mmCIF file of C-alpha atoms in Angstrom:
data_model
loop_
_atom_site.group_PDB
_atom_site.id
_atom_site.type_symbol
_atom_site.label_atom_id
_atom_site.label_comp_id
_atom_site.label_asym_id
_atom_site.label_seq_id
_atom_site.Cartn_x
_atom_site.Cartn_y
_atom_site.Cartn_z
ATOM 1 C CA SER U 1473 0.000 0.000 0.000
ATOM 2 C CA SER U 1474 1.032 3.619 -0.374
ATOM 3 C CA ARG U 1475 1.094 4.065 3.426
ATOM 4 C CA SER U 1476 3.534 1.164 3.784
ATOM 5 C CA ASN U 1477 5.698 2.612 1.035
ATOM 6 C CA HIS U 1478 5.642 6.004 2.739
ATOM 7 C CA LEU U 1479 6.655 4.503 6.099
ATOM 8 C CA ARG U 1480 9.393 2.416 4.525
ATOM 9 C CA ASN U 1481 10.787 5.222 2.362
ATOM 10 C CA SER U 1482 10.383 8.194 4.700
ATOM 11 C CA HIS U 1483 10.926 6.775 8.160
ATOM 12 C CA PHE U 1484 13.279 3.828 7.775
ATOM 13 C CA SER U 1485 16.752 3.810 6.367
ATOM 14 C CA SER U 1486 17.688 1.661 3.429
ATOM 15 C CA GLY U 1487 20.556 -0.634 4.269
ATOM 16 C CA ASN U 1488 23.310 1.733 5.338
ATOM 17 C CA GLY U 1489 21.365 3.687 7.931
ATOM 18 C CA MET U 1490 21.415 7.407 8.542
ATOM 19 C CA ASN U 1491 24.412 9.063 10.125
ATOM 20 C CA CYS U 1492 24.733 12.212 12.194
ATOM 21 C CA SER U 1493 26.754 14.649 10.116
ATOM 22 C CA LEU U 1494 28.395 15.992 13.291
ATOM 23 C CA CYS U 1495 29.432 12.899 15.256
ATOM 24 C CA GLY U 1496 28.859 10.032 12.808
ATOM 25 C CA LYS U 1497 26.426 8.068 15.000
ATOM 26 C CA GLU U 1498 24.168 5.789 12.914
ATOM 27 C CA PHE U 1499 20.371 5.649 13.223
ATOM 28 C CA LYS U 1500 17.678 3.330 11.861
ATOM 29 C CA THR U 1501 15.027 6.030 11.507
ATOM 30 C CA ARG U 1502 15.001 9.671 10.500
ATOM 31 C CA PHE U 1503 13.118 10.497 13.690
ATOM 32 C CA SER U 1504 15.839 8.883 15.850
ATOM 33 C CA LYS U 1505 18.455 10.944 14.060
ATOM 34 C CA ASP U 1506 16.409 14.144 14.478
ATOM 35 C CA ARG U 1507 15.882 13.418 18.178
ATOM 36 C CA HIS U 1508 19.631 12.851 18.579
ATOM 37 C CA MET U 1509 20.322 16.204 16.912
ATOM 38 C CA TYR U 1510 17.873 17.935 19.254
ATOM 39 C CA LEU U 1511 19.358 16.361 22.406
ATOM 40 C CA LYS U 1512 23.070 16.090 21.593
ATOM 41 C CA HIS U 1513 23.612 19.021 19.239
ATOM 42 C CA PRO U 1514 21.040 21.641 20.343
ATOM 43 C CA GLU U 1515 23.051 24.456 18.808
ATOM 44 C CA PHE U 1516 22.153 23.158 15.334
ATOM 45 C CA PRO U 1517 18.633 23.530 13.888
ATOM 46 C CA SER U 1518 16.626 20.339 13.849
ATOM 47 C CA SER U 1519 13.233 19.222 12.635
ATOM 48 C CA VAL U 1520 12.160 17.846 16.020
ATOM 49 C CA TYR U 1521 9.216 19.364 17.860
ATOM 50 C CA LYS U 1522 8.764 18.844 21.608
ATOM 51 C CA CYS U 1523 5.582 19.009 23.703
ATOM 52 C CA LYS U 1524 5.952 21.581 26.484
ATOM 53 C CA LYS U 1525 3.664 19.582 28.807
ATOM 54 C CA CYS U 1526 5.182 16.097 28.654
ATOM 55 C CA GLN U 1527 8.475 16.487 26.724
ATOM 56 C CA THR U 1528 7.433 13.994 24.009
ATOM 57 C CA PHE U 1529 9.188 14.461 20.644
ATOM 58 C CA TYR U 1530 7.530 14.685 17.219
ATOM 59 C CA SER U 1531 9.105 14.909 13.784
ATOM 60 C CA THR U 1532 6.426 17.238 12.373
ATOM 61 C CA LYS U 1533 4.510 20.271 13.600
ATOM 62 C CA ASP U 1534 1.269 18.490 12.685
ATOM 63 C CA GLY U 1535 2.236 15.531 14.861
ATOM 64 C CA LEU U 1536 2.959 17.852 17.764
ATOM 65 C CA HIS U 1537 -0.354 19.716 17.274
ATOM 66 C CA ARG U 1538 -2.304 16.412 17.187
ATOM 67 C CA HIS U 1539 -0.552 15.341 20.382
ATOM 68 C CA GLU U 1540 -1.066 18.671 22.168
ATOM 69 C CA SER U 1541 -4.806 18.536 21.526
ATOM 70 C CA THR U 1542 -5.031 15.382 23.665
ATOM 71 C CA CYS U 1543 -1.994 15.659 25.959
ATOM 72 C CA GLY U 1544 -2.978 14.981 29.552
ATOM 73 C CA GLU U 1545 -6.062 12.915 28.686
ATOM 74 C CA GLU U 1546 -6.465 9.296 29.781
ATOM 75 C CA LYS U 1547 -4.453 6.780 27.767
ATOM 76 C CA PRO U 1548 -6.315 3.427 27.710
ATOM 77 C CA ILE U 1549 -3.867 1.503 25.486
ATOM 78 C CA GLN U 1550 -0.744 0.160 27.165
ATOM 79 C CA CYS U 1551 2.526 -0.915 25.546
ATOM 80 C CA THR U 1552 3.241 -4.486 26.649
ATOM 81 C CA VAL U 1553 6.990 -3.830 26.504
ATOM 82 C CA CYS U 1554 7.489 -0.649 28.563
ATOM 83 C CA ARG U 1555 3.963 -0.106 29.981
ATOM 84 C CA LYS U 1556 3.671 3.397 28.510
ATOM 85 C CA GLY U 1557 0.063 4.542 28.197
ATOM 86 C CA LEU U 1558 -1.114 5.536 24.719
ATOM 87 C CA GLN U 1559 -4.388 6.903 23.401
ATOM 88 C CA SER U 1560 -4.934 4.706 20.357
ATOM 89 C CA THR U 1561 -3.754 1.605 18.545
ATOM 90 C CA SER U 1562 -2.271 3.847 15.843
ATOM 91 C CA ALA U 1563 -0.222 5.603 18.542
ATOM 92 C CA LEU U 1564 0.887 2.168 19.786
ATOM 93 C CA LYS U 1565 1.973 1.187 16.277
ATOM 94 C CA ARG U 1566 4.094 4.328 15.945
ATOM 95 C CA HIS U 1567 5.485 3.784 19.447
ATOM 96 C CA MET U 1568 6.453 0.177 18.662
ATOM 97 C CA ILE U 1569 8.132 1.146 15.381
ATOM 98 C CA PHE U 1570 10.117 4.038 16.814
ATOM 99 C CA LEU U 1571 11.033 2.622 20.227
ATOM 100 C CA HIS U 1572 10.764 -1.161 20.084
ATOM 101 C CA LEU U 1573 11.608 -2.049 16.480
ATOM 102 C CA ASP U 1574 14.210 -4.546 17.693
ATOM 103 C CA ILE U 1575 11.555 -6.441 19.674
ATOM 104 C CA LEU U 1576 9.138 -6.395 16.733
ATOM 105 C CA THR U 1577 11.735 -7.885 14.401
ATOM 106 C CA GLU U 1578 12.686 -10.473 17.046
ATOM 107 C CA LYS U 1579 9.047 -11.589 17.423
ATOM 108 C CA VAL U 1580 7.994 -11.343 13.782
ATOM 109 C CA GLY U 1581 11.297 -11.640 11.962
ATOM 110 C CA HIS U 1582 12.283 -9.374 9.114
ATOM 111 C CA GLN U 1583 8.860 -9.556 7.529
ATOM 112 C CA SER U 1584 6.800 -6.798 6.031
ATOM 113 C CA LEU U 1585 5.715 -3.704 7.894
ATOM 114 C CA GLU U 1586 2.153 -5.055 7.683
ATOM 115 C CA ALA U 1587 3.185 -8.228 9.575
ATOM 116 C CA MET U 1588 4.775 -6.111 12.288
ATOM 117 C CA MET U 1589 1.629 -4.012 12.600
ATOM 118 C CA ALA U 1590 -0.580 -7.112 12.795
ATOM 119 C CA TYR U 1591 1.612 -8.441 15.609
ATOM 120 C CA THR U 1592 1.417 -5.098 17.425
ATOM 121 C CA GLU U 1593 -2.393 -5.159 17.265
ATOM 122 C CA SER U 1594 -2.439 -8.728 18.604
ATOM 123 C CA VAL U 1595 -0.660 -7.755 21.835
ATOM 124 C CA VAL U 1596 -2.576 -4.562 22.663
ATOM 125 C CA GLU U 1597 -3.631 -4.264 26.286
ATOM 126 C CA VAL U 1598 -6.525 -1.964 27.085
ATOM 127 C CA LYS U 1599 -6.563 -0.559 30.616
ATOM 128 C CA PRO U 1600 -9.900 -0.896 32.431
ATOM 129 C CA LEU U 1601 -11.863 2.348 32.706
ATOM 130 C CA LYS U 1602 -11.970 3.801 36.201
#
C-alpha cells in the first residue's frame, strides 16, 4: 500500500542507515536521528518538535499539534513492553516502530511492515476504565 511505502521510504533507512553529520552516529530512523540532533547538538537547527507539557518528541509540527490537543487525557492503550500509556492503537503502532523495532523484528522476523503491525495489534492491552 502507499502508506507502507511512505513509512518504509520516509521513516526507515535503506541498508546503510542514517548518520549524524556531526558525530557520525548511525540511526535506523530519520526520527531517531532528528531526536539525537535535538538532544546532543542543540546548537544546530533540527526538525524535532517537543511538547511543552510532557516532553514527548515529534518529527512534524502536525504531529505535535495532534498530540497537544489530547496531551494529559487518559491513555487506555498500554505498551506491553514498557507499559507506557497511549491513546490509540495507531499511537501504539508508531510507538512500537520508533522505540521497540528490535523487539518487533525479534518476534515477527524481518517480515513486512504489515506483519509487524498485525503483531502489534495482537498484543494490545486496554486498561480498564476507572
